[in-house]
Amino acid sequence: MKKIFASGLTFGIFDHLDENGDDIAQQYADRLSLAEACDGYGFYAYHLAEHHCTPHGRGPSPNLFLASVAQRTRSLRVGPMVMLLALYHPLRAFEEICMLDQLSGGRLELGIGRGSAPIELGYFGVAVEAAPEQYAEASEILINAMKGGTLSYQGRHFELKDVPLTLRPHQYPHPPTWIATNRPEPASWAAANGANIACVGPSTSVRSVTDAFRAARIHDADIGHQAPFLGLLRMVVIERSETDAYLLAAPAYERWLKSFKFLYELNAIPTPPNLPLNFDAAIESELCVVGTAASVRKALLDQLEEAGANYLLCQLAFGDLPLDASLYTASTIRSEIMARVGAS
């Protein structure tokens, strides 16, 4: 059952599954424990990023990990954020999507995109200049495949002829779709095509994206259906005092940042200009929100309102944050924020 709040706010989880210093298997086990707890706390969905050849992401096959999450949870929805279609044959992508939606009992939230790190695509032989067109073809094929029957397609990168589609997703006509964007133009496309959006950045800049989404939205499209989600991503750490929260989150952010910069430094590539290069900058840019339950609640609700967002993607685990700290933040969000805005 979807967790929709009276104020129109919904809360989900976002994860890079970035390296935390633990054994890989132990980190997977801890994340599954966190997902299980968040299921019990009433979070809406667990979204997992896809990264390759970098400590920034230990979940290069999100669907594989999310299949495990689905078996450990009852109502928590699951989905890649985003599935890098330039790295999949679209037929294989479709079959994986069908499997995950069926295995989860219809809980898939499907994020698709071409990725924000060209060097990762390059390791698979996908050229930067080819990625947009390859992604466009793959997404078109995927949309056509959701209609069932047989699949034919003739493009520059893919050619399919009378392919029998023997699998189908659990959800009809297809799982909810998402794109991640910080620009108004893709947000307008998402609105016109019934997709949800996820954004990161200062609330004032995100507002231009959500305004573009609303301006392009077909208002009758959600009659009888869930209204679209306009997501805002924030790293969140709650502790019993402001000092404790800062001392816990600051080194964890620095470790996350080191993982983020790994491929950039390895290949002598400049990091993105909007990347906060220290923890204080991350707080100033609103990427990180840390403090007591009261201060975090006020900051998050103010930022959501300013951004025009109705869905908070909480990144509760990053860097070397201990599992106990992530669990405390999750439970406190439930009791001190979600409960106060009125869970239905």
mmCIF file of N, CA and C in Angstrom, residues 192-304:
data_model
loop_
_atom_site.group_PDB
_atom_site.id
_atom_site.type_symbol
_atom_site.label_atom_id
_atom_site.label_comp_id
_atom_site.label_asym_id
_atom_site.label_seq_id
_atom_site.Cartn_x
_atom_site.Cartn_y
_atom_site.Cartn_z
ATOM 1 N N ALA A 192 4.880 15.232 -19.531
ATOM 2 C CA ALA A 192 4.069 14.905 -20.706
ATOM 3 C C ALA A 192 3.942 13.409 -20.927
ATOM 4 N N ASN A 193 4.882 12.641 -20.365
ATOM 5 C CA ASN A 193 4.894 11.191 -20.583
ATOM 6 C C ASN A 193 4.551 10.389 -19.329
ATOM 7 N N GLY A 194 4.028 11.044 -18.326
ATOM 8 C CA GLY A 194 3.541 10.344 -17.147
ATOM 9 C C GLY A 194 4.608 9.787 -16.237
ATOM 10 N N ALA A 195 5.820 10.347 -16.288
ATOM 11 C CA ALA A 195 6.918 9.875 -15.444
ATOM 12 C C ALA A 195 7.072 10.766 -14.220
ATOM 13 N N ASN A 196 7.668 10.205 -13.165
ATOM 14 C CA ASN A 196 8.035 10.956 -11.972
ATOM 15 C C ASN A 196 9.455 11.488 -12.128
ATOM 16 N N ILE A 197 9.837 12.476 -11.310
ATOM 17 C CA ILE A 197 11.186 13.022 -11.380
ATOM 18 C C ILE A 197 11.850 13.006 -10.006
ATOM 19 N N ALA A 198 13.178 12.905 -10.017
ATOM 20 C CA ALA A 198 13.988 13.019 -8.812
ATOM 21 C C ALA A 198 15.054 14.071 -9.068
ATOM 22 N N CYS A 199 15.215 15.005 -8.145
ATOM 23 C CA CYS A 199 16.136 16.124 -8.313
ATOM 24 C C CYS A 199 17.067 16.234 -7.112
ATOM 25 N N VAL A 200 18.236 16.812 -7.348
ATOM 26 C CA VAL A 200 19.166 17.135 -6.269
ATOM 27 C C VAL A 200 19.697 18.531 -6.534
ATOM 28 N N GLY A 201 19.952 19.272 -5.452
ATOM 29 C CA GLY A 201 20.452 20.634 -5.590
ATOM 30 C C GLY A 201 19.739 21.559 -4.628
ATOM 31 N N PRO A 202 20.171 22.815 -4.564
ATOM 32 C CA PRO A 202 19.495 23.793 -3.701
ATOM 33 C C PRO A 202 18.022 23.918 -4.055
ATOM 34 N N SER A 203 17.201 24.143 -3.065
ATOM 35 C CA SER A 203 15.752 24.178 -3.272
ATOM 36 C C SER A 203 15.343 25.208 -4.304
ATOM 37 N N THR A 204 16.004 26.363 -4.307
ATOM 38 C CA THR A 204 15.624 27.411 -5.244
ATOM 39 C C THR A 204 15.854 26.996 -6.691
ATOM 40 N N SER A 205 16.931 26.248 -6.951
ATOM 41 C CA SER A 205 17.186 25.801 -8.322
ATOM 42 C C SER A 205 16.282 24.634 -8.700
ATOM 43 N N VAL A 206 15.964 23.768 -7.744
ATOM 44 C CA VAL A 206 15.046 22.661 -8.022
ATOM 45 C C VAL A 206 13.661 23.193 -8.361
ATOM 46 N N ARG A 207 13.318 24.349 -7.804
ATOM 47 C CA ARG A 207 11.989 24.901 -8.048
ATOM 48 C C ARG A 207 11.730 25.147 -9.534
ATOM 49 N N SER A 208 12.766 25.559 -10.272
ATOM 50 C CA SER A 208 12.577 25.780 -11.705
ATOM 51 C C SER A 208 12.254 24.482 -12.422
ATOM 52 N N VAL A 209 12.758 23.361 -11.900
ATOM 53 C CA VAL A 209 12.500 22.052 -12.498
ATOM 54 C C VAL A 209 11.072 21.603 -12.195
ATOM 55 N N THR A 210 10.655 21.735 -10.945
ATOM 56 C CA THR A 210 9.300 21.313 -10.588
ATOM 57 C C THR A 210 8.251 22.231 -11.213
ATOM 58 N N ASP A 211 8.561 23.514 -11.363
ATOM 59 C CA ASP A 211 7.634 24.424 -12.043
ATOM 60 C C ASP A 211 7.456 24.009 -13.504
ATOM 61 N N ALA A 212 8.569 23.633 -14.156
ATOM 62 C CA ALA A 212 8.489 23.183 -15.547
ATOM 63 C C ALA A 212 7.654 21.913 -15.651
ATOM 64 N N PHE A 213 7.813 21.016 -14.678
ATOM 65 C CA PHE A 213 7.030 19.774 -14.672
ATOM 66 C C PHE A 213 5.539 20.099 -14.585
ATOM 67 N N ARG A 214 5.179 20.948 -13.643
ATOM 68 C CA ARG A 214 3.764 21.260 -13.457
ATOM 69 C C ARG A 214 3.180 21.984 -14.663
ATOM 70 N N ALA A 215 3.982 22.827 -15.292
ATOM 71 C CA ALA A 215 3.487 23.563 -16.452
ATOM 72 C C ALA A 215 3.194 22.638 -17.628
ATOM 73 N N ALA A 216 3.947 21.540 -17.730
ATOM 74 C CA ALA A 216 3.788 20.626 -18.864
ATOM 75 C C ALA A 216 2.865 19.459 -18.568
ATOM 76 N N ARG A 217 2.418 19.350 -17.359
ATOM 77 C CA ARG A 217 1.656 18.180 -16.950
ATOM 78 C C ARG A 217 0.267 18.166 -17.554
ATOM 79 N N ILE A 218 -0.157 16.998 -17.987
ATOM 80 C CA ILE A 218 -1.526 16.788 -18.446
ATOM 81 C C ILE A 218 -2.355 16.483 -17.208
ATOM 82 N N HIS A 219 -3.181 17.428 -16.783
ATOM 83 C CA HIS A 219 -3.797 17.341 -15.457
ATOM 84 C C HIS A 219 -4.801 16.220 -15.315
ATOM 85 N N ASP A 220 -5.355 15.758 -16.420
ATOM 86 C CA ASP A 220 -6.322 14.652 -16.314
ATOM 87 C C ASP A 220 -5.639 13.293 -16.233
ATOM 88 N N ALA A 221 -4.303 13.290 -16.424
ATOM 89 C CA ALA A 221 -3.606 12.010 -16.561
ATOM 90 C C ALA A 221 -3.642 11.187 -15.290
ATOM 91 N N ASP A 222 -3.731 11.846 -14.114
ATOM 92 C CA ASP A 222 -3.666 11.088 -12.863
ATOM 93 C C ASP A 222 -5.041 10.870 -12.234
ATOM 94 N N ILE A 223 -6.116 11.152 -12.978
ATOM 95 C CA ILE A 223 -7.435 10.861 -12.437
ATOM 96 C C ILE A 223 -7.575 9.355 -12.243
ATOM 97 N N GLY A 224 -7.869 8.968 -11.000
ATOM 98 C CA GLY A 224 -7.972 7.551 -10.690
ATOM 99 C C GLY A 224 -6.636 6.884 -10.470
ATOM 100 N N HIS A 225 -5.544 7.642 -10.578
ATOM 101 C CA HIS A 225 -4.213 7.085 -10.401
ATOM 102 C C HIS A 225 -3.446 7.937 -9.390
ATOM 103 N N GLN A 226 -2.277 7.466 -9.001
ATOM 104 C CA GLN A 226 -1.411 8.222 -8.115
ATOM 105 C C GLN A 226 -0.922 9.488 -8.820
ATOM 106 N N ALA A 227 -1.040 10.635 -8.161
ATOM 107 C CA ALA A 227 -0.470 11.869 -8.697
ATOM 108 C C ALA A 227 1.037 11.707 -8.812
ATOM 109 N N PRO A 228 1.682 12.390 -9.745
ATOM 110 C CA PRO A 228 3.122 12.197 -9.954
ATOM 111 C C PRO A 228 3.955 12.655 -8.770
ATOM 112 N N PHE A 229 5.103 12.010 -8.622
ATOM 113 C CA PHE A 229 6.061 12.380 -7.581
ATOM 114 C C PHE A 229 7.084 13.361 -8.147
ATOM 115 N N LEU A 230 7.366 14.394 -7.384
ATOM 116 C CA LEU A 230 8.433 15.337 -7.683
ATOM 117 C C LEU A 230 9.414 15.232 -6.525
ATOM 118 N N GLY A 231 10.506 14.505 -6.749
ATOM 119 C CA GLY A 231 11.386 14.108 -5.664
ATOM 120 C C GLY A 231 12.531 15.076 -5.419
ATOM 121 N N LEU A 232 12.903 15.197 -4.148
ATOM 122 C CA LEU A 232 14.040 16.000 -3.713
ATOM 123 C C LEU A 232 14.955 15.111 -2.884
ATOM 124 N N LEU A 233 16.232 15.018 -3.297
ATOM 125 C CA LEU A 233 17.198 14.149 -2.631
ATOM 126 C C LEU A 233 17.982 14.912 -1.567
ATOM 127 N N ARG A 234 18.084 14.319 -0.376
ATOM 128 C CA ARG A 234 18.863 14.890 0.703
ATOM 129 C C ARG A 234 19.559 13.785 1.503
ATOM 130 N N MET A 235 20.836 13.988 1.831
ATOM 131 C CA MET A 235 21.511 13.154 2.813
ATOM 132 C C MET A 235 21.048 13.619 4.190
ATOM 133 N N VAL A 236 20.612 12.677 5.029
ATOM 134 C CA VAL A 236 20.015 13.051 6.312
ATOM 135 C C VAL A 236 20.672 12.269 7.441
ATOM 136 N N VAL A 237 21.088 12.993 8.475
ATOM 137 C CA VAL A 237 21.596 12.376 9.697
ATOM 138 C C VAL A 237 20.955 13.093 10.882
ATOM 139 N N ILE A 238 20.286 12.351 11.736
ATOM 140 C CA ILE A 238 19.664 12.896 12.946
ATOM 141 C C ILE A 238 20.333 12.275 14.166
ATOM 142 N N GLU A 239 20.691 13.115 15.109
ATOM 143 C CA GLU A 239 21.244 12.653 16.384
ATOM 144 C C GLU A 239 20.588 13.430 17.515
ATOM 145 N N ARG A 240 20.981 13.118 18.728
ATOM 146 C CA ARG A 240 20.354 13.718 19.896
ATOM 147 C C ARG A 240 20.804 15.146 20.139
ATOM 148 N N SER A 241 21.919 15.529 19.554
ATOM 149 C CA SER A 241 22.375 16.913 19.646
ATOM 150 C C SER A 241 22.927 17.334 18.295
ATOM 151 N N GLU A 242 22.962 18.655 18.073
ATOM 152 C CA GLU A 242 23.516 19.183 16.826
ATOM 153 C C GLU A 242 24.979 18.786 16.668
ATOM 154 N N THR A 243 25.714 18.850 17.776
ATOM 155 C CA THR A 243 27.141 18.518 17.739
ATOM 156 C C THR A 243 27.357 17.059 17.381
ATOM 157 N N ASP A 244 26.591 16.174 18.031
ATOM 158 C CA ASP A 244 26.736 14.744 17.743
ATOM 159 C C ASP A 244 26.433 14.448 16.275
ATOM 160 N N ALA A 245 25.408 15.094 15.726
ATOM 161 C CA ALA A 245 25.040 14.867 14.329
ATOM 162 C C ALA A 245 26.159 15.333 13.395
ATOM 163 N N TYR A 246 26.723 16.496 13.675
ATOM 164 C CA TYR A 246 27.800 17.026 12.838
ATOM 165 C C TYR A 246 29.021 16.121 12.888
ATOM 166 N N LEU A 247 29.411 15.708 14.117
ATOM 167 C CA LEU A 247 30.613 14.880 14.268
ATOM 168 C C LEU A 247 30.446 13.507 13.626
ATOM 169 N N LEU A 248 29.226 13.029 13.541
ATOM 170 C CA LEU A 248 28.962 11.739 12.910
ATOM 171 C C LEU A 248 28.922 11.863 11.388
ATOM 172 N N ALA A 249 28.273 12.924 10.909
ATOM 173 C CA ALA A 249 28.041 13.056 9.472
ATOM 174 C C ALA A 249 29.251 13.576 8.708
ATOM 175 N N ALA A 250 30.051 14.445 9.322
ATOM 176 C CA ALA A 250 31.158 15.087 8.599
ATOM 177 C C ALA A 250 32.160 14.082 8.036
ATOM 178 N N PRO A 251 32.709 13.162 8.838
ATOM 179 C CA PRO A 251 33.651 12.193 8.258
ATOM 180 C C PRO A 251 32.993 11.227 7.286
ATOM 181 N N ALA A 252 31.707 10.915 7.505
ATOM 182 C CA ALA A 252 31.003 10.029 6.579
ATOM 183 C C ALA A 252 30.866 10.699 5.210
ATOM 184 N N TYR A 253 30.588 11.999 5.220
ATOM 185 C CA TYR A 253 30.491 12.710 3.949
ATOM 186 C C TYR A 253 31.846 12.747 3.236
ATOM 187 N N GLU A 254 32.919 12.957 3.998
ATOM 188 C CA GLU A 254 34.246 13.002 3.390
ATOM 189 C C GLU A 254 34.594 11.664 2.740
ATOM 190 N N ARG A 255 34.183 10.571 3.365
ATOM 191 C CA ARG A 255 34.437 9.255 2.753
ATOM 192 C C ARG A 255 33.587 9.078 1.504
ATOM 193 N N TRP A 256 32.321 9.496 1.563
ATOM 194 C CA TRP A 256 31.449 9.438 0.386
ATOM 195 C C TRP A 256 32.044 10.269 -0.734
ATOM 196 N N LEU A 257 32.547 11.453 -0.405
ATOM 197 C CA LEU A 257 33.132 12.342 -1.403
ATOM 198 C C LEU A 257 34.366 11.712 -2.050
ATOM 199 N N LYS A 258 35.190 11.051 -1.251
ATOM 200 C CA LYS A 258 36.373 10.372 -1.781
ATOM 201 C C LYS A 258 35.966 9.316 -2.802
ATOM 202 N N SER A 259 34.905 8.553 -2.498
ATOM 203 C CA SER A 259 34.413 7.551 -3.445
ATOM 204 C C SER A 259 33.868 8.205 -4.700
ATOM 205 N N PHE A 260 33.140 9.313 -4.519
ATOM 206 C CA PHE A 260 32.577 10.015 -5.670
ATOM 207 C C PHE A 260 33.682 10.475 -6.615
ATOM 208 N N LYS A 261 34.765 10.981 -6.055
ATOM 209 C CA LYS A 261 35.841 11.570 -6.871
ATOM 210 C C LYS A 261 36.797 10.534 -7.444
ATOM 211 N N PHE A 262 36.668 9.268 -7.066
ATOM 212 C CA PHE A 262 37.631 8.234 -7.431
ATOM 213 C C PHE A 262 37.928 8.200 -8.929
ATOM 214 N N LEU A 263 36.893 8.054 -9.749
ATOM 215 C CA LEU A 263 37.111 7.942 -11.192
ATOM 216 C C LEU A 263 37.558 9.265 -11.806
ATOM 217 N N TYR A 264 37.087 10.364 -11.239
ATOM 218 C CA TYR A 264 37.516 11.669 -11.756
ATOM 219 C C TYR A 264 39.017 11.855 -11.549
ATOM 220 N N GLU A 265 39.501 11.521 -10.349
ATOM 221 C CA GLU A 265 40.925 11.682 -10.067
ATOM 222 C C GLU A 265 41.760 10.661 -10.828
ATOM 223 N N LEU A 266 41.250 9.428 -10.952
ATOM 224 C CA LEU A 266 41.968 8.383 -11.665
ATOM 225 C C LEU A 266 42.197 8.755 -13.119
ATOM 226 N N ASN A 267 41.223 9.451 -13.695
ATOM 227 C CA ASN A 267 41.294 9.806 -15.113
ATOM 228 C C ASN A 267 41.597 11.287 -15.348
ATOM 229 N N ALA A 268 41.994 11.988 -14.279
ATOM 230 C CA ALA A 268 42.353 13.406 -14.375
ATOM 231 C C ALA A 268 41.251 14.225 -15.032
ATOM 232 N N ILE A 269 40.014 14.000 -14.579
ATOM 233 C CA ILE A 269 38.850 14.712 -15.089
ATOM 234 C C ILE A 269 38.349 15.662 -14.001
ATOM 235 N N PRO A 270 38.008 16.897 -14.332
ATOM 236 C CA PRO A 270 37.459 17.813 -13.321
ATOM 237 C C PRO A 270 36.150 17.279 -12.752
ATOM 238 N N THR A 271 35.973 17.438 -11.455
ATOM 239 C CA THR A 271 34.712 17.033 -10.833
ATOM 240 C C THR A 271 33.602 18.001 -11.238
ATOM 241 N N PRO A 272 32.349 17.576 -11.141
ATOM 242 C CA PRO A 272 31.238 18.466 -11.504
ATOM 243 C C PRO A 272 31.299 19.766 -10.708
ATOM 244 N N PRO A 273 31.014 20.893 -11.334
ATOM 245 C CA PRO A 273 31.153 22.184 -10.661
ATOM 246 C C PRO A 273 30.217 22.372 -9.475
ATOM 247 N N ASN A 274 29.107 21.637 -9.453
ATOM 248 C CA ASN A 274 28.154 21.788 -8.353
ATOM 249 C C ASN A 274 28.406 20.801 -7.210
ATOM 250 N N LEU A 275 29.491 20.035 -7.264
ATOM 251 C CA LEU A 275 29.787 19.063 -6.215
ATOM 252 C C LEU A 275 30.365 19.772 -4.997
ATOM 253 N N PRO A 276 29.741 19.696 -3.826
ATOM 254 C CA PRO A 276 30.306 20.299 -2.613
ATOM 255 C C PRO A 276 31.583 19.563 -2.204
ATOM 256 N N LEU A 277 32.687 20.283 -2.104
ATOM 257 C CA LEU A 277 33.989 19.654 -1.891
ATOM 258 C C LEU A 277 34.380 19.533 -0.438
ATOM 259 N N ASN A 278 33.490 19.900 0.486
ATOM 260 C CA ASN A 278 33.684 19.623 1.910
ATOM 261 C C ASN A 278 32.319 19.593 2.582
ATOM 262 N N PHE A 279 32.302 19.151 3.820
ATOM 263 C CA PHE A 279 31.025 18.933 4.491
ATOM 264 C C PHE A 279 30.265 20.238 4.723
ATOM 265 N N ASP A 280 30.970 21.297 5.116
ATOM 266 C CA ASP A 280 30.287 22.567 5.329
ATOM 267 C C ASP A 280 29.637 23.058 4.039
ATOM 268 N N ALA A 281 30.312 22.858 2.903
ATOM 269 C CA ALA A 281 29.727 23.235 1.615
ATOM 270 C C ALA A 281 28.507 22.376 1.298
ATOM 271 N N ALA A 282 28.546 21.109 1.714
ATOM 272 C CA ALA A 282 27.400 20.220 1.488
ATOM 273 C C ALA A 282 26.185 20.677 2.280
ATOM 274 N N ILE A 283 26.415 21.180 3.481
ATOM 275 C CA ILE A 283 25.310 21.722 4.277
ATOM 276 C C ILE A 283 24.802 23.017 3.652
ATOM 277 N N GLU A 284 25.725 23.883 3.250
ATOM 278 C CA GLU A 284 25.354 25.167 2.665
ATOM 279 C C GLU A 284 24.538 24.983 1.380
ATOM 280 N N SER A 285 24.897 23.978 0.593
ATOM 281 C CA SER A 285 24.189 23.722 -0.665
ATOM 282 C C SER A 285 22.909 22.913 -0.468
ATOM 283 N N GLU A 286 22.636 22.509 0.777
ATOM 284 C CA GLU A 286 21.443 21.755 1.156
ATOM 285 C C GLU A 286 21.501 20.280 0.753
ATOM 286 N N LEU A 287 22.655 19.818 0.266
ATOM 287 C CA LEU A 287 22.774 18.396 -0.037
ATOM 288 C C LEU A 287 22.653 17.573 1.239
ATOM 289 N N CYS A 288 23.261 18.042 2.324
ATOM 290 C CA CYS A 288 23.209 17.368 3.620
ATOM 291 C C CYS A 288 22.354 18.169 4.588
ATOM 292 N N VAL A 289 21.496 17.460 5.316
ATOM 293 C CA VAL A 289 20.697 18.063 6.378
ATOM 294 C C VAL A 289 20.936 17.238 7.628
ATOM 295 N N VAL A 290 21.590 17.838 8.623
ATOM 296 C CA VAL A 290 21.960 17.114 9.835
ATOM 297 C C VAL A 290 21.590 17.939 11.054
ATOM 298 N N GLY A 291 21.329 17.228 12.168
ATOM 299 C CA GLY A 291 21.001 17.923 13.407
ATOM 300 C C GLY A 291 20.071 17.098 14.263
ATOM 301 N N THR A 292 19.338 17.794 15.133
ATOM 302 C CA THR A 292 18.351 17.128 15.977
ATOM 303 C C THR A 292 17.076 16.904 15.166
ATOM 304 N N ALA A 293 16.162 16.131 15.757
ATOM 305 C CA ALA A 293 14.900 15.864 15.067
ATOM 306 C C ALA A 293 14.173 17.164 14.728
ATOM 307 N N ALA A 294 14.166 18.105 15.665
ATOM 308 C CA ALA A 294 13.436 19.359 15.455
ATOM 309 C C ALA A 294 14.061 20.192 14.343
ATOM 310 N N SER A 295 15.392 20.341 14.377
ATOM 311 C CA SER A 295 16.037 21.189 13.371
ATOM 312 C C SER A 295 15.993 20.551 11.984
ATOM 313 N N VAL A 296 16.149 19.243 11.924
ATOM 314 C CA VAL A 296 16.085 18.549 10.636
ATOM 315 C C VAL A 296 14.671 18.607 10.065
ATOM 316 N N ARG A 297 13.675 18.427 10.928
ATOM 317 C CA ARG A 297 12.287 18.506 10.464
ATOM 318 C C ARG A 297 12.002 19.866 9.833
ATOM 319 N N LYS A 298 12.381 20.933 10.516
ATOM 320 C CA LYS A 298 12.125 22.273 9.981
ATOM 321 C C LYS A 298 12.865 22.499 8.661
ATOM 322 N N ALA A 299 14.143 22.108 8.622
ATOM 323 C CA ALA A 299 14.932 22.319 7.408
ATOM 324 C C ALA A 299 14.345 21.552 6.228
ATOM 325 N N LEU A 300 14.009 20.284 6.439
ATOM 326 C CA LEU A 300 13.504 19.461 5.338
ATOM 327 C C LEU A 300 12.156 19.959 4.836
ATOM 328 N N LEU A 301 11.251 20.281 5.744
ATOM 329 C CA LEU A 301 9.939 20.741 5.313
ATOM 330 C C LEU A 301 10.029 22.094 4.608
ATOM 331 N N ASP A 302 10.909 22.969 5.091
ATOM 332 C CA ASP A 302 11.106 24.255 4.417
ATOM 333 C C ASP A 302 11.676 24.055 3.010
ATOM 334 N N GLN A 303 12.651 23.149 2.893
ATOM 335 C CA GLN A 303 13.274 22.907 1.587
ATOM 336 C C GLN A 303 12.301 22.256 0.615
ATOM 337 N N LEU A 304 11.503 21.324 1.093
ATOM 338 C CA LEU A 304 10.504 20.690 0.230
ATOM 339 C C LEU A 304 9.513 21.720 -0.301
#
